[in-house]
Coordinates of C-alpha atoms in Angstrom, one line a residue:
X25 CA 66.4 39.8 173.8
X26 CA 65.6 42.3 171.1
X27 CA 64.5 45.8 172.2
X28 CA 63.1 47.4 169.0
X29 CA 63.0 50.9 170.4
X30 CA 66.7 50.8 171.4
X31 CA 69.2 48.6 169.7
X32 CA 72.3 47.8 171.8
X33 CA 74.5 47.1 168.8
X34 CA 75.9 48.9 165.8
X35 CA 74.2 48.7 162.3
X36 CA 75.7 46.0 160.0
X37 CA 75.5 48.3 157.0
X38 CA 75.2 52.0 156.2
X39 CA 73.7 52.0 152.7
X40 CA 74.8 55.1 150.9
X41 CA 72.6 56.7 148.2
X42 CA 75.5 58.7 146.8
X43 CA 73.7 59.9 143.7
X44 CA 70.3 60.0 142.1
X45 CA 71.1 59.2 138.5
X46 CA 71.6 56.0 136.6
X47 CA 73.2 55.3 133.2
X48 CA 71.0 52.3 132.2
X49 CA 67.3 51.8 131.7
X50 CA 66.5 48.5 133.4
X51 CA 63.0 47.2 132.6
X52 CA 62.4 45.9 136.2
X53 CA 63.4 49.1 137.9
X54 CA 61.2 52.2 138.5
X55 CA 64.2 54.4 137.9
X56 CA 65.0 52.7 134.6
X57 CA 61.4 53.0 133.5
X58 CA 61.1 56.6 134.9
X59 CA 58.2 55.6 137.1
X60 CA 59.2 58.4 139.5
X61 CA 56.2 58.5 141.9
X62 CA 56.9 55.2 143.6
X63 CA 58.5 54.8 147.0
X64 CA 61.4 53.0 145.4
X65 CA 62.0 55.7 142.8
X66 CA 61.6 58.5 145.4
X67 CA 64.1 56.9 147.7
X68 CA 66.6 56.5 145.0
X69 CA 66.3 59.7 142.9
X70 CA 64.0 62.0 144.9
X71 CA 66.6 64.1 146.6
X72 CA 68.8 67.1 145.8
X73 CA 71.7 67.5 145.3
X74 CA 72.2 65.0 142.5
X75 CA 75.5 63.9 144.2
X76 CA 76.2 63.5 147.9
X77 CA 78.7 66.2 148.7
X78 CA 82.1 65.0 149.6
X79 CA 82.0 66.9 152.9
X80 CA 78.9 64.9 153.9
X81 CA 80.3 61.5 153.1
X82 CA 83.4 62.4 155.0
X83 CA 81.2 63.4 157.9
X84 CA 79.5 60.0 157.7
X85 CA 82.8 58.2 157.8
X86 CA 84.1 60.3 160.7
X87 CA 81.1 59.4 162.7
X88 CA 81.1 55.8 161.6
X89 CA 84.7 55.3 162.6
X90 CA 84.0 56.9 166.0
X91 CA 80.7 55.1 166.8
X92 CA 80.4 52.1 164.5
X93 CA 84.0 51.1 163.4
X94 CA 82.8 47.5 162.4
X95 CA 79.9 48.7 160.3
X96 CA 80.2 48.2 156.5
X97 CA 79.7 51.1 154.1
X98 CA 77.7 50.1 151.1
X99 CA 77.7 52.3 148.0
X100 CA 74.5 51.0 146.5
X101 CA 72.3 53.6 144.8
X102 CA 71.8 54.8 142.3
X103 CA 74.9 54.0 140.2
X104 CA 78.0 54.5 142.3
X105 CA 80.5 54.4 139.4
X106 CA 79.2 57.7 138.0
X107 CA 79.5 59.3 141.5
X108 CA 82.2 62.0 141.0
X109 CA 83.6 61.7 144.5
X110 CA 83.8 57.9 144.5
X111 CA 87.5 57.3 144.5
X112 CA 88.3 60.1 146.9
X113 CA 85.6 59.0 149.3
X114 CA 86.8 55.4 149.2
X115 CA 90.4 56.5 149.9
X116 CA 89.0 58.5 152.9
X117 CA 87.1 55.4 154.2
X118 CA 90.3 53.3 153.8
X119 CA 92.2 55.9 155.9
X120 CA 89.5 55.4 158.6
X121 CA 89.8 51.6 158.3
X122 CA 86.2 51.2 157.3
X123 CA 85.0 48.3 155.1
X124 CA 83.6 49.4 151.8
X125 CA 81.4 47.7 149.2
X126 CA 80.1 49.0 145.8
X127 CA 77.1 47.6 144.0
X128 CA 77.2 48.5 140.4
X129 CA 75.9 47.7 136.9
X130 CA 79.6 47.8 135.8
X131 CA 79.0 49.8 132.7
X132 CA 81.9 52.1 133.6
X133 CA 83.9 49.6 135.5
X134 CA 86.8 49.2 133.1
X135 CA 87.8 52.9 133.3
X136 CA 87.6 52.9 137.2
X137 CA 88.8 49.4 138.0
X138 CA 92.5 50.2 138.7
X139 CA 91.6 53.2 140.8
X140 CA 89.0 51.2 142.8
X141 CA 91.7 48.7 143.7
X142 CA 94.2 51.4 144.7
X143 CA 91.6 53.1 146.8
X144 CA 91.2 50.0 149.0
X145 CA 87.7 48.9 148.0
X146 CA 86.9 45.6 149.8
X147 CA 84.0 44.2 147.9
X148 CA 82.3 44.8 144.6
X149 CA 78.8 43.4 143.7
X150 CA 78.1 43.4 140.0
X151 CA 74.5 43.4 138.8
X152 CA 73.9 41.5 135.6
X153 CA 70.7 40.0 134.1
X154 CA 71.7 37.0 132.2
X155 CA 73.8 36.1 129.2
X156 CA 74.9 38.9 126.9
X157 CA 71.9 39.2 124.6
X158 CA 69.4 38.9 127.4
X159 CA 71.2 41.3 129.7
X160 CA 71.6 43.9 127.0
X161 CA 67.9 43.8 126.2
X162 CA 66.8 44.1 129.8
X163 CA 69.3 47.0 130.4
X164 CA 68.5 48.9 127.2
X165 CA 72.2 49.1 126.2
X166 CA 73.7 47.0 123.4
X167 CA 77.2 46.8 124.9
X168 CA 76.5 46.7 128.6
X169 CA 77.3 43.1 129.2
X170 CA 80.6 43.1 127.4
X171 CA 81.6 46.3 129.1
X172 CA 80.9 44.8 132.5
X173 CA 83.0 41.7 131.6
X174 CA 85.9 43.9 130.4
X175 CA 85.8 45.7 133.7
X176 CA 85.9 42.4 135.7
X177 CA 88.9 41.4 133.6
X178 CA 90.7 44.6 134.6
X179 CA 90.0 43.9 138.2
X180 CA 91.3 40.4 138.0
X181 CA 94.6 41.7 136.5
X182 CA 95.4 43.7 139.6
X183 CA 97.6 42.2 142.4
X184 CA 95.3 43.7 145.1
X185 CA 91.6 43.8 144.3
X186 CA 88.2 43.7 146.0
X187 CA 86.3 40.4 146.2
X188 CA 84.0 40.1 143.3
X189 CA 80.4 38.8 143.4
X190 CA 77.7 38.7 140.7
X191 CA 74.0 39.1 141.1
X192 CA 71.1 38.5 138.7
X193 CA 67.5 39.5 139.2
X194 CA 65.1 36.8 137.9
X195 CA 62.6 38.3 135.5
X196 CA 60.2 37.1 132.8
X197 CA 62.9 37.5 130.2
X198 CA 65.7 35.4 131.6
X199 CA 64.1 32.4 133.2
X200 CA 65.4 30.0 130.5
X201 CA 69.0 31.2 130.8
X202 CA 69.9 31.0 134.5
X203 CA 72.1 28.0 134.2
X204 CA 73.8 29.4 131.1
X205 CA 74.5 32.5 133.2
X206 CA 76.2 30.6 136.0
X207 CA 78.1 28.4 133.5
X208 CA 79.5 31.6 131.9
X209 CA 81.2 32.5 135.1
X210 CA 82.4 29.0 136.2
X211 CA 86.1 29.9 135.6
X212 CA 85.9 33.3 137.3
X213 CA 87.2 33.5 140.9
X214 CA 83.9 34.9 142.3
X215 CA 83.2 35.3 146.0
X216 CA 79.7 34.1 145.1
X217 CA 76.9 34.4 142.6
X218 CA 73.4 35.2 143.6
X219 CA 70.0 35.1 142.0
X220 CA 67.3 37.4 143.4
X221 CA 63.6 36.5 142.7
X222 CA 62.1 39.8 141.5
X223 CA 61.0 42.3 144.1
X224 CA 57.6 43.9 143.3
X225 CA 54.6 45.5 144.9
X226 CA 51.4 45.2 142.8
X227 CA 48.5 47.6 143.3
X228 CA 46.2 45.3 145.3
X229 CA 49.0 44.7 147.9
X230 CA 49.7 48.5 148.2
X231 CA 46.0 49.2 148.6
X232 CA 45.6 46.5 151.3
X233 CA 48.7 47.7 153.1
X234 CA 47.5 51.4 153.0
X235 CA 44.1 50.4 154.4
X236 CA 45.9 49.4 157.6
X237 CA 49.2 51.3 157.6
X238 CA 49.0 54.1 155.1
X239 CA 48.6 56.8 157.7
X240 CA 52.1 56.1 159.0
X241 CA 53.9 54.0 156.4
X242 CA 52.3 54.7 153.0
X243 CA 53.1 52.1 150.3
X244 CA 53.0 52.4 146.5
X245 CA 53.2 50.0 143.7
X246 CA 56.8 49.1 142.9
X247 CA 58.8 47.9 139.9
X248 CA 55.8 46.7 137.8
X249 CA 55.7 49.4 135.0
X250 CA 57.3 47.2 132.4
X251 CA 57.3 43.8 134.0
X252 CA 54.5 41.2 134.0
X253 CA 55.1 38.9 136.8
X254 CA 52.1 36.8 136.0
X255 CA 53.5 35.7 132.7
X256 CA 56.8 34.5 134.1
X257 CA 57.4 30.9 132.9
X258 CA 57.4 29.2 136.3
X259 CA 57.9 25.7 134.8
X260 CA 61.0 26.9 133.1
X261 CA 62.2 28.8 136.1
X262 CA 61.8 25.7 138.4
X263 CA 63.7 23.5 135.9
X264 CA 66.6 26.0 135.9
X265 CA 66.7 26.1 139.7
X266 CA 66.8 22.3 139.9
X267 CA 69.6 22.1 137.3
X268 CA 71.7 24.7 139.0
X269 CA 71.3 23.0 142.4
X270 CA 72.6 19.7 141.0
X271 CA 76.0 21.2 140.1
X272 CA 78.9 21.9 142.4
X273 CA 80.2 25.2 141.1
X274 CA 83.6 26.6 142.3
X275 CA 81.8 29.4 144.2
X276 CA 78.5 29.4 146.2
X277 CA 75.4 29.9 144.1
X278 CA 72.4 31.2 146.1
X279 CA 68.9 32.2 145.5
X280 CA 67.0 34.9 147.5
X281 CA 64.7 33.6 148.7
X282 CA 65.8 29.9 148.6
X283 CA 62.6 28.4 147.3
X284 CA 62.4 24.7 147.9
X285 CA 59.5 23.5 145.8
X286 CA 57.7 24.2 142.5
X287 CA 54.6 25.0 144.5
X288 CA 56.4 27.7 146.5
X289 CA 57.6 29.2 143.2
X290 CA 54.0 29.6 142.2
X291 CA 53.2 31.2 145.5
X292 CA 56.0 33.7 145.2
X293 CA 55.0 34.9 141.8
X294 CA 51.3 34.4 141.7
X295 CA 50.2 35.0 145.3
X296 CA 52.0 38.1 146.4
X297 CA 49.6 38.6 149.3
X298 CA 51.2 35.7 151.1
X299 CA 54.2 36.8 153.1
X300 CA 57.6 35.2 152.4
X301 CA 59.9 35.2 155.3
X302 CA 59.3 35.8 159.0
X303 CA 60.4 39.4 159.6
X304 CA 62.3 42.3 158.1
X305 CA 66.0 41.7 158.7
X306 CA 67.3 45.0 157.4
X307 CA 65.3 47.4 159.6
X308 CA 67.2 46.0 162.5
X309 CA 70.6 46.0 160.9
X310 CA 70.8 48.8 158.2
X311 CA 69.9 52.4 157.5
X312 CA 70.1 54.2 154.2
X313 CA 71.5 57.7 153.9
X314 CA 70.4 59.8 150.9
X315 CA 72.3 62.4 149.0
X316 CA 70.8 65.2 151.1
X317 CA 71.7 63.6 154.4
X318 CA 68.3 62.3 155.2
X319 CA 68.0 58.8 156.6
X320 CA 65.4 56.1 155.9
X321 CA 65.1 52.6 157.3
X322 CA 66.9 49.7 155.6
X323 CA 67.4 50.6 152.0
X324 CA 65.7 52.0 148.8
X325 CA 62.8 49.5 148.8
X326 CA 61.6 50.6 152.2
X327 CA 58.9 53.1 153.3
X328 CA 59.9 56.7 152.7
X329 CA 59.9 57.8 156.3
X330 CA 62.7 60.2 157.4
X331 CA 64.3 59.1 160.6
X332 CA 66.7 62.0 160.8
X333 CA 69.3 64.0 158.8
X334 CA 73.0 63.9 159.2
X335 CA 73.2 67.7 158.8
X336 CA 71.2 68.1 162.1
X337 CA 71.8 64.9 164.0
X338 CA 74.5 62.5 164.9
X339 CA 74.6 59.1 163.3
X340 CA 74.4 57.4 166.6
X341 CA 71.3 59.4 167.5
X342 CA 69.6 58.5 164.3
X343 CA 70.3 54.8 164.6
X344 CA 68.1 54.8 167.8
X345 CA 65.8 57.7 166.9
X346 CA 62.2 57.6 168.0
X347 CA 61.0 57.2 164.4
X348 CA 63.1 54.1 163.8
X349 CA 62.3 52.8 167.2
X350 CA 58.5 53.1 166.5
X351 CA 59.0 51.5 163.0
X352 CA 60.8 48.5 164.4
X353 CA 58.2 48.1 167.2
X354 CA 55.4 48.3 164.7
X355 CA 57.0 45.6 162.6
X356 CA 57.3 43.3 165.6
X357 CA 53.7 44.0 166.6
X358 CA 52.6 43.1 163.1
X359 CA 54.4 39.8 163.3
X360 CA 57.6 40.9 161.6
X361 CA 56.4 42.2 158.3
X362 CA 53.8 44.6 157.0
X363 CA 51.6 43.7 154.0
X364 CA 53.7 45.7 151.5
X365 CA 56.8 43.8 152.7
X366 CA 55.5 40.6 151.1
X367 CA 58.0 40.6 148.2
X368 CA 60.8 42.8 149.6
X369 CA 64.3 41.1 149.7
X370 CA 64.8 42.3 153.3
X371 CA 62.4 39.6 154.4
X372 CA 64.3 36.7 152.9

């Protein structure tokens, strides 16, 4: 039985917002478009200092090793490969026998790949947006795809290396190229390749949510400044999904969410008021720690409510804080998801 106000188990992930700066300008991201007033942007780049102090991340790892030794450490925001303490902190986590994962755009992977392997990194998740020309357009950098591939090649040259996965966000610019993207990697020894249907919160959904929940969990628009979800070629997208599903690739290829019919594709993109998924998974398994030591539920896409701060409280206390307990209880009372959760990946 689930007791939302007190969880009798450890978190699955500690998501680490180790810095608040990025080196690309992704069109589907509020940080990349400098739309800084949204929850997503505030959660990723709204704290000081710019980089999480090494002393703080060591404190997190000391407490995790003591209280939650099986919990995974996820360097996810904003771009870990430009975090100045990355290698030293990974080495410290390895000394503590903690599992570490890095999610990266891989722009700087080539120069860090050998050190990442030596530091004991367990898992690396590389975010790309399609074949080279498409990816470079979306990311606003003419060499970003090739630099990522060069970095992957260096990783593969090492005798001991992290497991490598590749993820792609589906947007209006890449729907015709998804199969070509998978085919490009068919000879790479990937752990898996994942496609994420775009996460977004349009203004009507934020307004509807705030009419009910804005007094405790205010929502904002999210990741719509330069995207136009309504013009996504859904016929093309569905054709690509069907083609990919027919092929047995040497690694698992997954979609988030796994949409089964063309009609459900149309619901996802054109009817965002309809909830996808049954309940938030991450609020009951993850917390995110920002560069200033403050903690929010789940990860960067969640509501910007502070559940505690590692400078004042213990990690174990925060995991079962009253604020997180109330949030989890409210989610369950609402049926598992709030209105602004309708297109968040935590629900899938």
